Coordinates of C-alpha atoms in Angstrom, one line a residue:
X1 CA -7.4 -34.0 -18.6
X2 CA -7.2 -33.2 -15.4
X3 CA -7.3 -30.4 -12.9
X4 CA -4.4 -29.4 -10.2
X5 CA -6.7 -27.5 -7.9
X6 CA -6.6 -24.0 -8.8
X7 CA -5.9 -20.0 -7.6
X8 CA -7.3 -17.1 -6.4
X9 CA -5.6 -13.7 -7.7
X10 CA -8.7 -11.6 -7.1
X11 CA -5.7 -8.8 -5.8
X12 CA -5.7 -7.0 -9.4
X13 CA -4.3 -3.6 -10.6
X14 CA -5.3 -2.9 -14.0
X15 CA -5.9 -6.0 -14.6
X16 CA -2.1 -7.2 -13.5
X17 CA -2.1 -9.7 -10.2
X18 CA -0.7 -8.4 -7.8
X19 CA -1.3 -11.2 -5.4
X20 CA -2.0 -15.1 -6.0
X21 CA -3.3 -17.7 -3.8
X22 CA -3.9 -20.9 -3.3
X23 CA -6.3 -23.6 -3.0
X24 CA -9.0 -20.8 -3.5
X25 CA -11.9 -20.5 0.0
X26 CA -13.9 -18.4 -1.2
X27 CA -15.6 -20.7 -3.7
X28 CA -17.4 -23.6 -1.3
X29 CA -15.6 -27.3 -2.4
X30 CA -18.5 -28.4 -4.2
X31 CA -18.5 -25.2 -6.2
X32 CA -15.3 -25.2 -7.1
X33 CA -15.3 -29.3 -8.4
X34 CA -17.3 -27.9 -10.5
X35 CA -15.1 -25.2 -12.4
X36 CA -13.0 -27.6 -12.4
X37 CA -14.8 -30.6 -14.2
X38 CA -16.1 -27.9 -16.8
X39 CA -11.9 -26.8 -17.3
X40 CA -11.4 -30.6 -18.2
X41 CA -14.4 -30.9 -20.3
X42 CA -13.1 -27.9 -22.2
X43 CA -10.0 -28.8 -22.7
X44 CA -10.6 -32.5 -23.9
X45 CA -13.4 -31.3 -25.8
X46 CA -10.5 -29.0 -28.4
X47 CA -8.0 -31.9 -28.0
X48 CA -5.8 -29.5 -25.9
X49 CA -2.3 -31.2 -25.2
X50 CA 0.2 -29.6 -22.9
X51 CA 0.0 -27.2 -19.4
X52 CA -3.2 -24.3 -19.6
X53 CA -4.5 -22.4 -17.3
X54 CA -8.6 -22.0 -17.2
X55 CA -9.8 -18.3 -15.4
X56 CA -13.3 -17.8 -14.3
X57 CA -14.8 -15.2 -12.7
X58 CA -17.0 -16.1 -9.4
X59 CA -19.4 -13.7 -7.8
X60 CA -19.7 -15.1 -4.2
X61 CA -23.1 -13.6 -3.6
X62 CA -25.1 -15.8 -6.1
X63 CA -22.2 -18.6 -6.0
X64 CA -22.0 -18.6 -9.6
X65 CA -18.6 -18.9 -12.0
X66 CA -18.5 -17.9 -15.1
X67 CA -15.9 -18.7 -17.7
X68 CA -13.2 -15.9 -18.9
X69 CA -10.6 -17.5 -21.1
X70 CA -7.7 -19.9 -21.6
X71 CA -4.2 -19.2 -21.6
X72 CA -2.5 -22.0 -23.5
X73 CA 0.7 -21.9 -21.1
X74 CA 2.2 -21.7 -17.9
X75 CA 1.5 -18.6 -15.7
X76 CA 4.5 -17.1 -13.5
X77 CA 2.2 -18.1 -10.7
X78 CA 2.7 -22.2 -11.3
X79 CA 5.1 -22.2 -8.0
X80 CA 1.8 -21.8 -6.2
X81 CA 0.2 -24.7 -7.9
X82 CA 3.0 -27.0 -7.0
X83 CA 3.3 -25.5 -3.6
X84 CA 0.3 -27.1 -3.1
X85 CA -0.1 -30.1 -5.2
X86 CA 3.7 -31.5 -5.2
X87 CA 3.4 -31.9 -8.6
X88 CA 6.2 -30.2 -11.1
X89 CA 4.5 -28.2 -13.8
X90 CA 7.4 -28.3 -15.7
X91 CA 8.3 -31.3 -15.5
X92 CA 4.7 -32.5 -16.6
X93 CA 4.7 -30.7 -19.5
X94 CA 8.1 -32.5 -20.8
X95 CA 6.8 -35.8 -20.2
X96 CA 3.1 -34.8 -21.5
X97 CA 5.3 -33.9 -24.6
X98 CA 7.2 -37.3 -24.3
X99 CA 4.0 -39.4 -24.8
X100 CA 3.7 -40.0 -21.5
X101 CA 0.4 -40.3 -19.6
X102 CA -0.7 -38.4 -17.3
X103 CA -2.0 -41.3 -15.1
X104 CA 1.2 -42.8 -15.3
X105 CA 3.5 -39.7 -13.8
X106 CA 4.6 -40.2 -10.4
X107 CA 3.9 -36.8 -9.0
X108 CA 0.4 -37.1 -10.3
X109 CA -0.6 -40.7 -8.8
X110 CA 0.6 -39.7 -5.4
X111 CA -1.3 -36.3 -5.2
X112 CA -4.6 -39.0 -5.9
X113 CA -3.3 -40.8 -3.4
X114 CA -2.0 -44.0 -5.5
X115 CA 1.3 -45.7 -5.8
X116 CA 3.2 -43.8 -7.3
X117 CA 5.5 -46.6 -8.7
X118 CA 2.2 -48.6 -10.4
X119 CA 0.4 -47.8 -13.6
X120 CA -3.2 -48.1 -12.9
X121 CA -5.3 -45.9 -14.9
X122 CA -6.8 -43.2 -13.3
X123 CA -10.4 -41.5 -14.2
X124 CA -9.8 -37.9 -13.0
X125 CA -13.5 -37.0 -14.0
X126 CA -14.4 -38.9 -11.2
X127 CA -11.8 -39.4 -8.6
X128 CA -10.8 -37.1 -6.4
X129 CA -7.1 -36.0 -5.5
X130 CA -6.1 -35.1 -1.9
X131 CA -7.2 -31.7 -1.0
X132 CA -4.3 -29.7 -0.5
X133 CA -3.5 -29.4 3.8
X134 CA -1.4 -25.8 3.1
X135 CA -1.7 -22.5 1.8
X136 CA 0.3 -20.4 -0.6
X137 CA 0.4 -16.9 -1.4
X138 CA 2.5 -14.9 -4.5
X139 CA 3.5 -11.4 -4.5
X140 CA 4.8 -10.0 -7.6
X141 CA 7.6 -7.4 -7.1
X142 CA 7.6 -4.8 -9.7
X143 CA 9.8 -1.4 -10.2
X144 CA 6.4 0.7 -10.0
X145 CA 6.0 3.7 -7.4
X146 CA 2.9 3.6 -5.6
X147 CA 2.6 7.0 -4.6
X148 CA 2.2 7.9 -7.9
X149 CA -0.7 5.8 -9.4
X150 CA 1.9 2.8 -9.9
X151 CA 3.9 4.5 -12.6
X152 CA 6.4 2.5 -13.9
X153 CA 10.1 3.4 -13.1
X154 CA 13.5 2.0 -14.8
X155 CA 17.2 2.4 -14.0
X156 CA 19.9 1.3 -12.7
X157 CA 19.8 -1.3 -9.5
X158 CA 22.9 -0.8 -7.0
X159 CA 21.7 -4.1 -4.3
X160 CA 18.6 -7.0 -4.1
X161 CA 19.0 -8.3 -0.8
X162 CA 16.8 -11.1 -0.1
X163 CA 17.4 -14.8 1.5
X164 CA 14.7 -17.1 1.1
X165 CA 13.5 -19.1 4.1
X166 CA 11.8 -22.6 4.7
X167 CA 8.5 -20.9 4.7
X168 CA 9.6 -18.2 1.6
X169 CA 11.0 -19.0 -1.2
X170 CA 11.9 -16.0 -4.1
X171 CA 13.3 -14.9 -7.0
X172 CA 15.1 -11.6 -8.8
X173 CA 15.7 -11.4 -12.3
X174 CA 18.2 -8.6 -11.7
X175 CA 21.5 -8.2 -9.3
X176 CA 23.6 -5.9 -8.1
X177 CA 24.9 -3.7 -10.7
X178 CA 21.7 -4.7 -12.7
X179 CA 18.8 -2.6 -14.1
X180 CA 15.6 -2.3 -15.3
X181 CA 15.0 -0.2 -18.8
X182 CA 12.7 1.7 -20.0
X183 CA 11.0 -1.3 -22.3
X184 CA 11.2 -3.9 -20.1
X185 CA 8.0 -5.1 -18.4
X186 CA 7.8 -3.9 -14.7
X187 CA 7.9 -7.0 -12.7
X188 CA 11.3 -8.2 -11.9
X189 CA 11.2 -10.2 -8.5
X190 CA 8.4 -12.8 -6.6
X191 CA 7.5 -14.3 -3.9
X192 CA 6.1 -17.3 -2.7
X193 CA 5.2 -18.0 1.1
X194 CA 3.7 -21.3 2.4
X195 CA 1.6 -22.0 5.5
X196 CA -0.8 -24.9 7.2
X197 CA -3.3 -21.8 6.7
X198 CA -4.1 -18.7 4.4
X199 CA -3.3 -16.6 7.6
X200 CA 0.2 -18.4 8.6
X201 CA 1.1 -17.9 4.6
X202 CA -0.3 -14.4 5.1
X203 CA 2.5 -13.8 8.0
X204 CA 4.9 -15.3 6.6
X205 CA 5.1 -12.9 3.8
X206 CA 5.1 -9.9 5.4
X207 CA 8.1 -10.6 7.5
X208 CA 9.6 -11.7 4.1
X209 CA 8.6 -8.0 2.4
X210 CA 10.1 -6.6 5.1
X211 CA 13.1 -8.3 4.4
X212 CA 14.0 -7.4 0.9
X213 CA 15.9 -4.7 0.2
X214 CA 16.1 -2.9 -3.1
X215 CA 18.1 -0.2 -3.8
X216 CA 18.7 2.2 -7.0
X217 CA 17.0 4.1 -9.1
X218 CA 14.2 2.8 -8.9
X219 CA 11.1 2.8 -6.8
X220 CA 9.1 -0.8 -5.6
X221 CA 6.0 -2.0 -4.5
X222 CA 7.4 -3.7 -1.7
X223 CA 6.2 -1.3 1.3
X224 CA 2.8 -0.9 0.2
X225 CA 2.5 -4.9 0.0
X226 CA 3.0 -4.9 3.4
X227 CA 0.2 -2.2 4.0
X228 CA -2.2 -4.3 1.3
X229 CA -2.0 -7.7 3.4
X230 CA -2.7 -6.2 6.7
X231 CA -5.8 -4.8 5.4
X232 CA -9.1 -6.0 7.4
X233 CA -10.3 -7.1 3.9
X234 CA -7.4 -8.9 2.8
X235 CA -7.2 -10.5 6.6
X236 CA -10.9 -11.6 6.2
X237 CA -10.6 -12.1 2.1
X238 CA -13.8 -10.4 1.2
X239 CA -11.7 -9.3 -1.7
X240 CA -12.9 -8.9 -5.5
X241 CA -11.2 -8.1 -8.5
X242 CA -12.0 -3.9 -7.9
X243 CA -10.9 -3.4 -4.3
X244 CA -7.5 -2.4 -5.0
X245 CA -8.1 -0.3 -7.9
X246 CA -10.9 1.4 -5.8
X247 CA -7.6 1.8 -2.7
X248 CA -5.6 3.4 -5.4
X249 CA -7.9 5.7 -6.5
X250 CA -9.2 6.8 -3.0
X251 CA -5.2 6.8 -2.0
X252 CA -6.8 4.7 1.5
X253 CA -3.4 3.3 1.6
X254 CA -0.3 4.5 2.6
X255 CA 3.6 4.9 4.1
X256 CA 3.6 7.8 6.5
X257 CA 6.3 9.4 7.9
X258 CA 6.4 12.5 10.5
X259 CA 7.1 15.3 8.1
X260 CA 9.2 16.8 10.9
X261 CA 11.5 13.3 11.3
X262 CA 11.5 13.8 7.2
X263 CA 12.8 16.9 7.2
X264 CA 15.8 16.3 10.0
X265 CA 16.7 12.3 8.6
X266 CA 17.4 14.8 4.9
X267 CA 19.3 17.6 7.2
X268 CA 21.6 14.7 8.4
X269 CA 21.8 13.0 5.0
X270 CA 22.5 16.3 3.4
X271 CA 25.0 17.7 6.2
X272 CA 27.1 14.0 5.8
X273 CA 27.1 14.3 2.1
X274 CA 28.5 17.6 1.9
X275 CA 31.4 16.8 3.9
X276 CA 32.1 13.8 2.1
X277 CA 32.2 15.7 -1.0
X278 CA 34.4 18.7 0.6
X279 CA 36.7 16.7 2.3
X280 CA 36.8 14.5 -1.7
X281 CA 37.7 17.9 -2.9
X282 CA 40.1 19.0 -0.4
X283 CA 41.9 15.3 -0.8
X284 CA 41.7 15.7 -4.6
X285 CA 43.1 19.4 -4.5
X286 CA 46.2 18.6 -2.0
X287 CA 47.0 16.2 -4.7
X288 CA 47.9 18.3 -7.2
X289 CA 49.8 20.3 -4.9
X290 CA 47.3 23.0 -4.0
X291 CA 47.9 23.9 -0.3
X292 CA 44.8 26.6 0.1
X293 CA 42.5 26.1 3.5
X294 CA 40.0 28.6 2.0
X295 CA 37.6 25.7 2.0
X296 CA 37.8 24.1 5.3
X297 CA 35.7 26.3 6.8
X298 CA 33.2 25.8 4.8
X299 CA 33.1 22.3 5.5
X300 CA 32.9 22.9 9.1
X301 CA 30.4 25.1 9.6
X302 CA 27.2 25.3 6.8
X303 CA 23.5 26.0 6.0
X304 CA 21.4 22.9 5.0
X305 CA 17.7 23.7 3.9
X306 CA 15.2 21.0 3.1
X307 CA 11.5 21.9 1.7
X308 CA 8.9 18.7 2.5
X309 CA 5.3 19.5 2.6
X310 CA 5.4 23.0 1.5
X311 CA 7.4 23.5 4.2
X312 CA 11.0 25.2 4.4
X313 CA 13.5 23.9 7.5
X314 CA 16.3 25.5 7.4
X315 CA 19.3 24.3 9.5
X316 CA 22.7 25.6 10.4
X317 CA 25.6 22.5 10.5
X318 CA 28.5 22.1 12.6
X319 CA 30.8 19.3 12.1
X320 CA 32.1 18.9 16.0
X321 CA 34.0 15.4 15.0
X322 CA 34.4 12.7 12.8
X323 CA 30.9 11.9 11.8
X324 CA 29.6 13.7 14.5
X325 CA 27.3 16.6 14.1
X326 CA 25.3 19.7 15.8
X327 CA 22.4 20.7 13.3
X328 CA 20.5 24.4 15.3
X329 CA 16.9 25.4 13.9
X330 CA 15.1 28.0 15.9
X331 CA 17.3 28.5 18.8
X332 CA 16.8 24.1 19.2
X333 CA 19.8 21.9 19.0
X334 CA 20.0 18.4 17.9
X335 CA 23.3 16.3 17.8
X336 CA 23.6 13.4 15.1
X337 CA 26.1 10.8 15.4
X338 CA 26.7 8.8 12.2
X339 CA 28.3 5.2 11.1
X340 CA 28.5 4.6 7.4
X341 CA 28.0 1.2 6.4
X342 CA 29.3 -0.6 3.8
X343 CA 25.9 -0.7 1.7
X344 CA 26.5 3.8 2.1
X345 CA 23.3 3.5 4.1
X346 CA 23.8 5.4 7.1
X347 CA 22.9 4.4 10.8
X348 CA 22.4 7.6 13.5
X349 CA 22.0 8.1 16.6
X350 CA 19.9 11.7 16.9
X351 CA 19.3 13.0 20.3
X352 CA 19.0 9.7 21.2
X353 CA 17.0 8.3 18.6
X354 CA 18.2 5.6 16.4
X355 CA 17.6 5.7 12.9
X356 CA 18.8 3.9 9.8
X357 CA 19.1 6.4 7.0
X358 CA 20.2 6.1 2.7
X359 CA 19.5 8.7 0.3
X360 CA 19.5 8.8 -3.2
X361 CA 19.7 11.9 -5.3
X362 CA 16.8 11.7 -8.1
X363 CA 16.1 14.5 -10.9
X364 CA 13.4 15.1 -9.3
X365 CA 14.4 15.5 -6.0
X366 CA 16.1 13.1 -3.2
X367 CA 14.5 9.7 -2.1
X368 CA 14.9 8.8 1.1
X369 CA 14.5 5.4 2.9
X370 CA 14.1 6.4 6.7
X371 CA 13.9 2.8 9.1
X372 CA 12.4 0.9 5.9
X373 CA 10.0 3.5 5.1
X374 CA 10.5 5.5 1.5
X375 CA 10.0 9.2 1.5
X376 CA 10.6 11.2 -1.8
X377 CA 11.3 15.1 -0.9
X378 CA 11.0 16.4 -4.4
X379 CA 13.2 19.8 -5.8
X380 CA 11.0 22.9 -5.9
X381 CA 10.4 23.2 -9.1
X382 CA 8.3 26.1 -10.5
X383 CA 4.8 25.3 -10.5
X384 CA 4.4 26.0 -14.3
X385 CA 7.1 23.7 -15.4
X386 CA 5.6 20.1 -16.2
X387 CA 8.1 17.9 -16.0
X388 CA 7.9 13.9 -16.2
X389 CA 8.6 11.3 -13.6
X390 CA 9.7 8.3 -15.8
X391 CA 11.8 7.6 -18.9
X392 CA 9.5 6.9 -21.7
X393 CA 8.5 8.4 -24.8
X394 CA 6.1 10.8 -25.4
X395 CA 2.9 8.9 -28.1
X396 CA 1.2 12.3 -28.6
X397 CA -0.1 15.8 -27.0
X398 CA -3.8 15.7 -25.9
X399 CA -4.3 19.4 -26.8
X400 CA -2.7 21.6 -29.3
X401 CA 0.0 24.0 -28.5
X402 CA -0.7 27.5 -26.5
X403 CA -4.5 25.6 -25.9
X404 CA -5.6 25.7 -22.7
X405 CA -5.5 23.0 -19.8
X406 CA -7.4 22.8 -16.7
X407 CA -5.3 21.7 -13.0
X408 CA -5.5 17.2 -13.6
X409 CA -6.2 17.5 -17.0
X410 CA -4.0 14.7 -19.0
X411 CA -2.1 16.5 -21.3
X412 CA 0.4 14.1 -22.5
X413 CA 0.2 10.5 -23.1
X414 CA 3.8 8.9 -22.5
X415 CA 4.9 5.0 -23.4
X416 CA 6.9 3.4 -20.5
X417 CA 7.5 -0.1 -20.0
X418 CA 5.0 -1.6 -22.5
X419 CA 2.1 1.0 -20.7
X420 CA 0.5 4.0 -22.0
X421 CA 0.1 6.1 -19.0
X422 CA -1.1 10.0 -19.1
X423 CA 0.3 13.0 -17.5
X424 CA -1.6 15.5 -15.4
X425 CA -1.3 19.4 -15.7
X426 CA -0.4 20.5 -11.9
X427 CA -2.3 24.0 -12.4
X428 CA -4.5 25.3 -14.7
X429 CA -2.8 27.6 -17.8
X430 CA -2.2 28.1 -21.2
X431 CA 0.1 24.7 -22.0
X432 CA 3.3 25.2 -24.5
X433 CA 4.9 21.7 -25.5
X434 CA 8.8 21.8 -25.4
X435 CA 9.3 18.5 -27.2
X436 CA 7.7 17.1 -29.9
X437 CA 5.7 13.2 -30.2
X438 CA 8.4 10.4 -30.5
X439 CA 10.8 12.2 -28.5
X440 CA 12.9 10.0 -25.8
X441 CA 12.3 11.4 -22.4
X442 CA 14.1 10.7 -19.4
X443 CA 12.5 11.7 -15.4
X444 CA 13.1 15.4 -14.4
X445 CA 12.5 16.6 -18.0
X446 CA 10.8 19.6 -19.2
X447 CA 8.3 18.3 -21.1
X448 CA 5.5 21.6 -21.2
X449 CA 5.1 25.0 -20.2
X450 CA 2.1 26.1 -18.5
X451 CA 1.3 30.2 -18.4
X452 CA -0.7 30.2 -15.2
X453 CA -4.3 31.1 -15.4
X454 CA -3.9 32.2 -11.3
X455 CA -0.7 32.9 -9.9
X456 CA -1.9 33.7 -6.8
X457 CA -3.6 30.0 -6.7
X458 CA -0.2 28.1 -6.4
X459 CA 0.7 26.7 -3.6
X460 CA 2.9 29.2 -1.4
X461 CA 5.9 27.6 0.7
X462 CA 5.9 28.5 4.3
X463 CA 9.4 28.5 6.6
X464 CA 9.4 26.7 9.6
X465 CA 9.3 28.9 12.8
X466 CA 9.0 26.1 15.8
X467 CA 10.4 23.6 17.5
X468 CA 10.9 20.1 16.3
X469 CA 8.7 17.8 18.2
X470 CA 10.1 15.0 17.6
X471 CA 13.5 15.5 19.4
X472 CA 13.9 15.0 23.1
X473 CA 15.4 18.0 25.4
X474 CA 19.0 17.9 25.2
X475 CA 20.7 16.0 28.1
X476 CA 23.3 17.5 30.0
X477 CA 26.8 16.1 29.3
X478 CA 28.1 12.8 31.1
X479 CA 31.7 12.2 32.0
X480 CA 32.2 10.5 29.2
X481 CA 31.3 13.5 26.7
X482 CA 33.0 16.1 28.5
X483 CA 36.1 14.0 27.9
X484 CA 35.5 13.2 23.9
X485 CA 34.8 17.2 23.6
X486 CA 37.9 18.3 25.2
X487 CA 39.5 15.7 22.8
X488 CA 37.8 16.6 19.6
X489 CA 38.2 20.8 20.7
X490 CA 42.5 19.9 21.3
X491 CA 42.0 17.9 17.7
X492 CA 41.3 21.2 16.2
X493 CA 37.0 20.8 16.0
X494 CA 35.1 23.6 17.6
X495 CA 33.5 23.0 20.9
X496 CA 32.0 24.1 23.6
X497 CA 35.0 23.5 26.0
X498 CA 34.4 25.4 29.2
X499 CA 30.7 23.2 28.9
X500 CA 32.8 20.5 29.2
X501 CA 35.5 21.4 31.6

């Protein structure tokens, strides 16, 4: 038997890695030869034949390991092993099966330093291999949303863009046009970046998560990777096996976006949209011969409202050109220039600021990618209407019907993706279910009723009464724009022409 140096994947979640690396440096070299001679002694001790994988757990104050099982296979992680060994996992295995010995595979004599072409034995209890001289970290991409504990998500997948590098290489077990369901296990993509050090692998895949693009229904892990590996803990890797449950649970980590530049990148998404879909109409309607232009106006000049953060904006549109919009709030005007690309996300240029913009209408609401950053601005949905989040099944109520439920009580337990994963009450009330155990539940679903124990309690919506901070004093009109209003205003838009004259 011998051992192919090993892996750290102290990042955990419930028990599921999140992140695997290798060689291990938290365990001193001495230490860690000796998990490893104990793994071999194990293993030859049962007669095991084939690839395993020996976990211990090591508690870096008393430097002491202590054995935790044997899995009889491969792990997804084995890329990391042969990122830094050389040595095929695989491969190994076949010829293992073949009768071949391990002494005399080719991949194995060069990582001790022999020749690989001769067939000197080799006592692996006693000779040492070459250290590995790089670094290798996994991330495991899953369909899971992180801003709600993790919960699994399934649907369909519109685009994976990824291109591995010399210094990242990936997979995706689903395309374009793909999808995840609602039995399938959660993970469906990973990563592996290489570097001469933990820190240059550490970089390395962070530009690469910021490179992936996912798009569909449903939500990834991706963005709060990032945030997770520029961590001060994870930089100084004074990790253990409970930081990143003990993150989730004290939500320490986080995407944040301006709720102001929220609320305006939805106005613009909304305001596009709804003349893409009036201007569908109108298309559609002169088709079969129906002439009317009751509807133009309509899609020229509209409200848009957006509620983020208990918080109602409410905008009025103008469309002043092809793609080209005026969106007033509170006696402020902002201009939004749009170019739809061919992946529907959208780029803009609003008051001057550049953003890059997609949308996706949910049941519960619309999801919102604003410059790489996810945002979910949910529907407002009547605070005693529990509804679920994921397609699942429900396994059973945790309290009988018209029983009473205190505000983050579990009230549900609901199977998704091979988990068993409760549901909060929102408020406190008197719960009523509206479907029964074994029934097939898909997100935005009514699945309880809740009489309210304190109406007054629930979270009022306020309406937003300022300016928006985030948007620059309007500029006044160059040459240039004075001549593309006169245009638009003599190509039937409305405009401010005497402005521009």
């Amino acid at each position: 038997a011998l051992a192919l140096n090993g892996r750290d994947c102290s990042t955990q979640r419930r028990f599921q890695k999140i992140f695997e690396e290798g060689p291990p440096t938290i365990a001193p070299k001495d230490v860690f030869r000796q998990m490893e001679l104990s793994a071999q002694r194990l293993t030859q001790s049962i007669g095991y034949i084939g690839a395993g994988t020996v976990e211990y757990l090591y508690n870096a104050a008393s430097n002491k390991y202590f054995f935790l099982e044997l899995n009889p296979r491969l792990q997804v992680e084995h890329p990391v092993t042969e990122g830094i060994t050389g040595v095929n996992l695989p491969s190994v295995q076949l010829q293992v099966a073949m009768g071949i010995a391990l002494y005399r595979i080719p991949e194995i004599r060069e990582f001790f330093g022999e020749n690989p072409t001769s067939a000197e034995p080799i006592d692996f209890m006693k000779q040492n291999y070459r250290y590995p001289t790089n670094h290798v970290i996994a991330a495991r991409i899953t369909a899971e949303n992180p801003d709600e504990g993790f919960k699994p998500t399934s649907g369909k997948i519109e685009r994976v863009k990824f291109q591995s590098t010399n210094k990242v290489w990936g997979y995706f077990s689903v395309g374009a046009n793909g999808g995840i369901h609602e039995f399938a296990d959660s993970q469906f993509g990973h990563l592996f970046a290489s570097g001469r050090t933990r820190e240059e692998a550490r970089k390395a895949l962070v530009l690469a998560l910021k490179e992936i693009d996912v798009r569909g229904d449903i939500r990834t892990t991706v963005e709060y990777l990032i945030k997770l590996l520029e961590t001060k803990e994870f930089k100084d890797n004074t990790i253990d096996t409970s930081w990143l449950d003990g993150l989730i649970r004290e939500k320490s980590i986080s995407v944040l976006v301006d709720p102001q530049t929220v609320a305006l990148s939805a106005a613009v998404y909304k305001a596009h949209s709804h003349v893409l879909t009036h201007t569908k109409d109108f298309i559609e309607s002169l088709s079969k011969g129906q002439t009317s232009l009751q509807s133009l106006p309509s899609m020229l000049s509209f409200p848009v409202e957006v509620t983020y953060d208990s918080v109602k904006y409410s905008f009025a549109a103008k469309l002043m050109g092809p793609n080209y919009f005026l969106l007033r709030i509170n006696g402020q005007t902002i201009s939004a220039r749009i170019r739809e690309q061919p992946d529907k996300s959208l780029l803009c240029n609003i008051s001057g600021n550049s953003f890059q913009l997609f949308g996706h209408v949910e049941p519960l609401g619309l999801r919102m990618k604003i410059n790489g950053a996810t945002v979910m601005i949910p529907t407002v949905y009547n605070p005693s209407e529990l509804r679920s989040d994921v397609t699942g099944k429900i396994v059973r109520f945790l309290q009988q019907d018209r029983d009473f439920v205190e505000k983050d009580e579990p009230y549900v337990e609901v199977e998704a993706m091979k988990m068993i994963m409760a549901f909060k009450a929102t408020e406190s009330g008197v719960i009523r279910h509206n479907l029964s155990p074994g029934s097939i539940i898909s997100a935005g679903d009514l699945v309880a009723s809740l009489t309210l124990k304190d109406p007054t309690k629930v979270k009022q919506i306020s309406t937003f009464s300022d300016r928006l901070q985030s948007v620059p004093a309007a500029p006044s009109l160059t040459g240039a724009e004075a001549a593309e209003a006169i245009r638009l205003a003599l190509d039937g838009y409305e405009q401010e022409a005497e402005v521009a004259l």
